[in-house]
Amino acid sequence: MLRTEERQRLARERREEREKQHAAKETQILEKERKAKLQYEKQLEERQRKLKEMKQKEEQRRAAVEEKRKQKIEEEKERYEAVLHRTLERSQRLETRQKRWSWGGSVTPESEGKAGSKRSPSTASLRQAEAAVSKGLASSGALSNASDRTRRSQLSPLDSSVISRLLAPTQASLARSKSAATLSAD
């Protein structure tokens, strides 16, 4: 009977030991699962943070590119206006000089009509320069035809008369052309 009790006690102890080991294994497994879950959540948060940073950087880069593009358009517009202003000033100085040295005085509307198709070299080069500048700006998208027409229609009557005067040849330029033609024919 003693042996039976001894065997039962030993069996009970082994069973309790196995249950303890099993409980310890389960605890370890649960701890590993908890750590894995925490690590996964950390990685997920890190990934989301990086994505958010990338989006912000991309938005900042886009904003910088857009700002640079606007600035470039503005600079081209200012450059175009400066060229136009200088051209007008130069033309006014030329006209003043030509009036001083012209043979027949100032240009009258009748003389303008007679010499309608002939243009002085300075006026032609003026037109070419203006066309080149306009073409350059149109190709860069800085100014559209509609805004160019609007700008021309916004000119004061004085400015538009100055521009039309600049585009018409003066008597002095016509006389020079005749002299040059006569000299070259001789």
mmCIF file of C-alpha atoms in Angstrom:
data_model
loop_
_atom_site.group_PDB
_atom_site.id
_atom_site.type_symbol
_atom_site.label_atom_id
_atom_site.label_comp_id
_atom_site.label_asym_id
_atom_site.label_seq_id
_atom_site.Cartn_x
_atom_site.Cartn_y
_atom_site.Cartn_z
ATOM 1 C CA MET A 1 0.000 0.000 0.000
ATOM 2 C CA LEU A 2 2.883 2.239 0.662
ATOM 3 C CA ARG A 3 4.202 1.686 -2.812
ATOM 4 C CA THR A 4 0.873 2.555 -4.350
ATOM 5 C CA GLU A 5 0.696 5.796 -2.434
ATOM 6 C CA GLU A 6 4.288 6.517 -3.409
ATOM 7 C CA ARG A 7 3.480 5.889 -7.064
ATOM 8 C CA GLN A 8 0.395 8.093 -6.899
ATOM 9 C CA ARG A 9 2.365 10.885 -5.248
ATOM 10 C CA LEU A 10 5.105 10.670 -7.879
ATOM 11 C CA ALA A 11 2.504 10.623 -10.653
ATOM 12 C CA ARG A 12 0.794 13.666 -9.139
ATOM 13 C CA GLU A 13 4.108 15.522 -8.883
ATOM 14 C CA ARG A 14 4.952 14.682 -12.510
ATOM 15 C CA ARG A 15 1.511 15.858 -13.593
ATOM 16 C CA GLU A 16 1.882 19.118 -11.649
ATOM 17 C CA GLU A 17 5.356 19.599 -13.139
ATOM 18 C CA ARG A 18 4.004 19.039 -16.657
ATOM 19 C CA GLU A 19 1.153 21.491 -15.989
ATOM 20 C CA LYS A 20 3.627 24.102 -14.719
ATOM 21 C CA GLN A 21 5.803 23.614 -17.824
ATOM 22 C CA HIS A 22 2.748 23.813 -20.060
ATOM 23 C CA ALA A 23 1.579 27.003 -18.296
ATOM 24 C CA ALA A 24 5.087 28.487 -18.607
ATOM 25 C CA LYS A 25 5.164 27.655 -22.343
ATOM 26 C CA GLU A 26 1.762 29.250 -22.834
ATOM 27 C CA THR A 27 2.915 32.352 -20.967
ATOM 28 C CA GLN A 28 6.013 32.530 -23.173
ATOM 29 C CA ILE A 29 3.913 32.149 -26.311
ATOM 30 C CA LEU A 30 1.515 34.879 -25.177
ATOM 31 C CA GLU A 31 4.464 37.174 -24.321
ATOM 32 C CA LYS A 32 6.014 36.558 -27.754
ATOM 33 C CA GLU A 33 2.685 37.312 -29.447
ATOM 34 C CA ARG A 34 2.314 40.515 -27.427
ATOM 35 C CA LYS A 35 5.859 41.628 -28.345
ATOM 36 C CA ALA A 36 5.298 40.789 -32.013
ATOM 37 C CA LYS A 37 2.051 42.761 -32.000
ATOM 38 C CA LEU A 38 3.765 45.765 -30.379
ATOM 39 C CA GLN A 39 6.602 45.612 -32.909
ATOM 40 C CA TYR A 40 4.136 45.388 -35.812
ATOM 41 C CA GLU A 41 2.219 48.422 -34.491
ATOM 42 C CA LYS A 42 5.495 50.330 -34.103
ATOM 43 C CA GLN A 43 6.517 49.505 -37.665
ATOM 44 C CA LEU A 44 3.089 50.528 -38.921
ATOM 45 C CA GLU A 45 3.298 53.879 -37.092
ATOM 46 C CA GLU A 46 6.831 54.434 -38.421
ATOM 47 C CA ARG A 47 5.712 53.675 -41.975
ATOM 48 C CA GLN A 48 2.768 56.074 -41.656
ATOM 49 C CA ARG A 49 5.046 58.779 -40.259
ATOM 50 C CA LYS A 50 7.491 58.360 -43.149
ATOM 51 C CA LEU A 51 4.653 58.481 -45.683
ATOM 52 C CA LYS A 52 3.347 61.663 -44.087
ATOM 53 C CA GLU A 53 6.831 63.230 -44.200
ATOM 54 C CA MET A 54 7.224 62.227 -47.859
ATOM 55 C CA LYS A 55 3.861 63.793 -48.715
ATOM 56 C CA GLN A 56 4.825 67.008 -46.943
ATOM 57 C CA LYS A 57 8.173 67.147 -48.750
ATOM 58 C CA GLU A 58 6.447 66.519 -52.077
ATOM 59 C CA GLU A 59 3.930 69.287 -51.389
ATOM 60 C CA GLN A 60 6.735 71.675 -50.424
ATOM 61 C CA ARG A 61 8.664 70.753 -53.571
ATOM 62 C CA ARG A 62 5.584 71.322 -55.736
ATOM 63 C CA ALA A 63 4.922 74.659 -54.067
ATOM 64 C CA ALA A 64 8.555 75.690 -54.620
ATOM 65 C CA VAL A 65 8.385 74.678 -58.295
ATOM 66 C CA GLU A 66 5.127 76.585 -58.766
ATOM 67 C CA GLU A 67 6.571 79.649 -57.034
ATOM 68 C CA LYS A 68 9.686 79.468 -59.207
ATOM 69 C CA ARG A 69 7.545 79.170 -62.345
ATOM 70 C CA LYS A 70 5.458 82.192 -61.352
ATOM 71 C CA GLN A 71 8.610 84.149 -60.565
ATOM 72 C CA LYS A 72 10.108 83.235 -63.946
ATOM 73 C CA ILE A 73 6.943 84.349 -65.752
ATOM 74 C CA GLU A 74 6.981 87.606 -63.786
ATOM 75 C CA GLU A 75 10.641 88.192 -64.640
ATOM 76 C CA GLU A 76 9.996 87.510 -68.331
ATOM 77 C CA LYS A 77 7.054 89.903 -68.246
ATOM 78 C CA GLU A 78 9.173 92.605 -66.597
ATOM 79 C CA ARG A 79 11.996 91.991 -69.088
ATOM 80 C CA TYR A 80 9.538 92.264 -71.995
ATOM 81 C CA GLU A 81 8.096 95.499 -70.624
ATOM 82 C CA ALA A 82 11.601 96.909 -70.061
ATOM 83 C CA VAL A 83 12.607 96.047 -73.638
ATOM 84 C CA LEU A 84 9.426 97.613 -74.950
ATOM 85 C CA HIS A 85 10.004 100.723 -72.820
ATOM 86 C CA ARG A 86 13.630 101.054 -73.979
ATOM 87 C CA THR A 87 12.567 100.561 -77.583
ATOM 88 C CA LEU A 88 9.933 103.263 -77.287
ATOM 89 C CA GLU A 89 12.417 105.648 -75.666
ATOM 90 C CA ARG A 90 15.026 104.924 -78.342
ATOM 91 C CA SER A 91 12.431 105.448 -81.065
ATOM 92 C CA GLN A 92 11.348 108.752 -79.545
ATOM 93 C CA ARG A 93 14.959 109.919 -79.432
ATOM 94 C CA LEU A 94 15.446 108.841 -83.060
ATOM 95 C CA GLU A 95 12.281 110.635 -84.088
ATOM 96 C CA THR A 96 13.404 113.792 -82.297
ATOM 97 C CA ARG A 97 16.795 113.581 -84.008
ATOM 98 C CA GLN A 98 15.180 112.956 -87.381
ATOM 99 C CA LYS A 99 12.851 115.920 -86.937
ATOM 100 C CA ARG A 100 15.859 118.145 -86.256
ATOM 101 C CA TRP A 101 17.742 116.982 -89.331
ATOM 102 C CA SER A 102 14.875 116.299 -91.750
ATOM 103 C CA TRP A 103 14.684 118.222 -95.014
ATOM 104 C CA GLY A 104 10.974 118.770 -95.092
ATOM 105 C CA GLY A 105 10.100 119.228 -91.419
ATOM 106 C CA SER A 106 7.710 116.895 -89.657
ATOM 107 C CA VAL A 107 5.741 114.123 -91.273
ATOM 108 C CA THR A 108 2.217 114.991 -92.341
ATOM 109 C CA PRO A 109 -0.596 112.488 -92.665
ATOM 110 C CA GLU A 110 -0.513 112.898 -96.498
ATOM 111 C CA SER A 111 3.171 112.013 -96.708
ATOM 112 C CA GLU A 112 2.542 109.051 -94.458
ATOM 113 C CA GLY A 113 -0.150 107.790 -96.828
ATOM 114 C CA LYS A 114 2.096 108.168 -99.904
ATOM 115 C CA ALA A 115 4.936 106.206 -98.354
ATOM 116 C CA GLY A 116 2.654 103.626 -96.791
ATOM 117 C CA SER A 117 4.382 100.470 -97.954
ATOM 118 C CA LYS A 118 7.980 101.709 -97.517
ATOM 119 C CA ARG A 119 9.428 101.476 -94.030
ATOM 120 C CA SER A 120 12.646 102.938 -92.701
ATOM 121 C CA PRO A 121 15.333 100.442 -91.659
ATOM 122 C CA SER A 122 15.093 101.509 -88.025
ATOM 123 C CA THR A 123 11.337 100.931 -88.007
ATOM 124 C CA ALA A 124 11.760 97.530 -89.617
ATOM 125 C CA SER A 125 14.378 96.524 -87.068
ATOM 126 C CA LEU A 126 12.105 97.848 -84.334
ATOM 127 C CA ARG A 127 9.295 95.643 -85.611
ATOM 128 C CA GLN A 128 11.624 92.651 -85.854
ATOM 129 C CA ALA A 129 12.829 93.176 -82.281
ATOM 130 C CA GLU A 130 9.287 93.506 -81.008
ATOM 131 C CA ALA A 131 8.244 90.380 -82.947
ATOM 132 C CA ALA A 132 11.214 88.421 -81.578
ATOM 133 C CA VAL A 133 10.453 89.444 -78.007
ATOM 134 C CA SER A 134 6.751 88.661 -78.464
ATOM 135 C CA LYS A 135 7.542 85.281 -80.008
ATOM 136 C CA GLY A 136 9.907 84.409 -77.147
ATOM 137 C CA LEU A 137 7.355 85.314 -74.545
ATOM 138 C CA ALA A 138 4.523 83.566 -76.355
ATOM 139 C CA SER A 139 6.568 80.371 -76.570
ATOM 140 C CA SER A 140 7.324 80.482 -72.848
ATOM 141 C CA GLY A 141 3.664 80.979 -72.095
ATOM 142 C CA ALA A 142 4.259 84.286 -70.320
ATOM 143 C CA LEU A 143 1.780 86.348 -72.316
ATOM 144 C CA SER A 144 -1.141 85.222 -74.432
ATOM 145 C CA ASN A 145 -2.454 86.982 -77.525
ATOM 146 C CA ALA A 146 -5.559 88.019 -75.652
ATOM 147 C CA SER A 147 -3.607 89.758 -72.900
ATOM 148 C CA ASP A 148 -1.367 91.390 -75.556
ATOM 149 C CA ARG A 149 -4.448 92.768 -77.342
ATOM 150 C CA THR A 150 -5.864 93.911 -74.017
ATOM 151 C CA ARG A 151 -2.616 95.695 -73.215
ATOM 152 C CA ARG A 152 -2.633 97.447 -76.621
ATOM 153 C CA SER A 153 -6.240 98.487 -76.190
ATOM 154 C CA GLN A 154 -5.350 99.931 -72.773
ATOM 155 C CA LEU A 155 -2.769 102.298 -74.278
ATOM 156 C CA SER A 156 -3.639 105.925 -74.037
ATOM 157 C CA PRO A 157 -4.416 107.779 -77.284
ATOM 158 C CA LEU A 158 -1.100 109.595 -76.963
ATOM 159 C CA ASP A 159 0.820 106.298 -76.665
ATOM 160 C CA SER A 160 -1.017 104.721 -79.592
ATOM 161 C CA SER A 161 -0.337 107.791 -81.759
ATOM 162 C CA VAL A 162 3.348 107.645 -80.753
ATOM 163 C CA ILE A 163 3.498 103.976 -81.709
ATOM 164 C CA SER A 164 1.794 104.571 -85.064
ATOM 165 C CA ARG A 165 4.198 107.488 -85.683
ATOM 166 C CA LEU A 166 7.116 105.229 -84.873
ATOM 167 C CA LEU A 167 5.931 102.641 -87.338
ATOM 168 C CA ALA A 168 5.520 105.172 -90.192
ATOM 169 C CA PRO A 169 8.610 106.433 -92.106
ATOM 170 C CA THR A 170 9.619 110.077 -91.799
ATOM 171 C CA GLN A 171 10.467 112.359 -94.708
ATOM 172 C CA ALA A 172 14.099 112.320 -93.604
ATOM 173 C CA SER A 173 14.261 108.520 -93.710
ATOM 174 C CA LEU A 174 12.547 108.518 -97.115
ATOM 175 C CA ALA A 175 15.044 111.098 -98.410
ATOM 176 C CA ARG A 176 17.947 109.034 -97.076
ATOM 177 C CA SER A 177 16.515 105.944 -98.764
ATOM 178 C CA LYS A 178 16.260 107.839 -102.067
ATOM 179 C CA SER A 179 19.831 109.112 -101.684
ATOM 180 C CA ALA A 180 21.113 105.648 -100.908
ATOM 181 C CA ALA A 181 19.217 104.210 -103.864
ATOM 182 C CA THR A 182 20.593 106.904 -106.166
ATOM 183 C CA LEU A 183 24.140 106.384 -104.892
ATOM 184 C CA SER A 184 23.919 102.606 -105.228
ATOM 185 C CA ALA A 185 22.442 102.926 -108.750
ATOM 186 C CA ASP A 186 25.366 105.178 -109.793
#
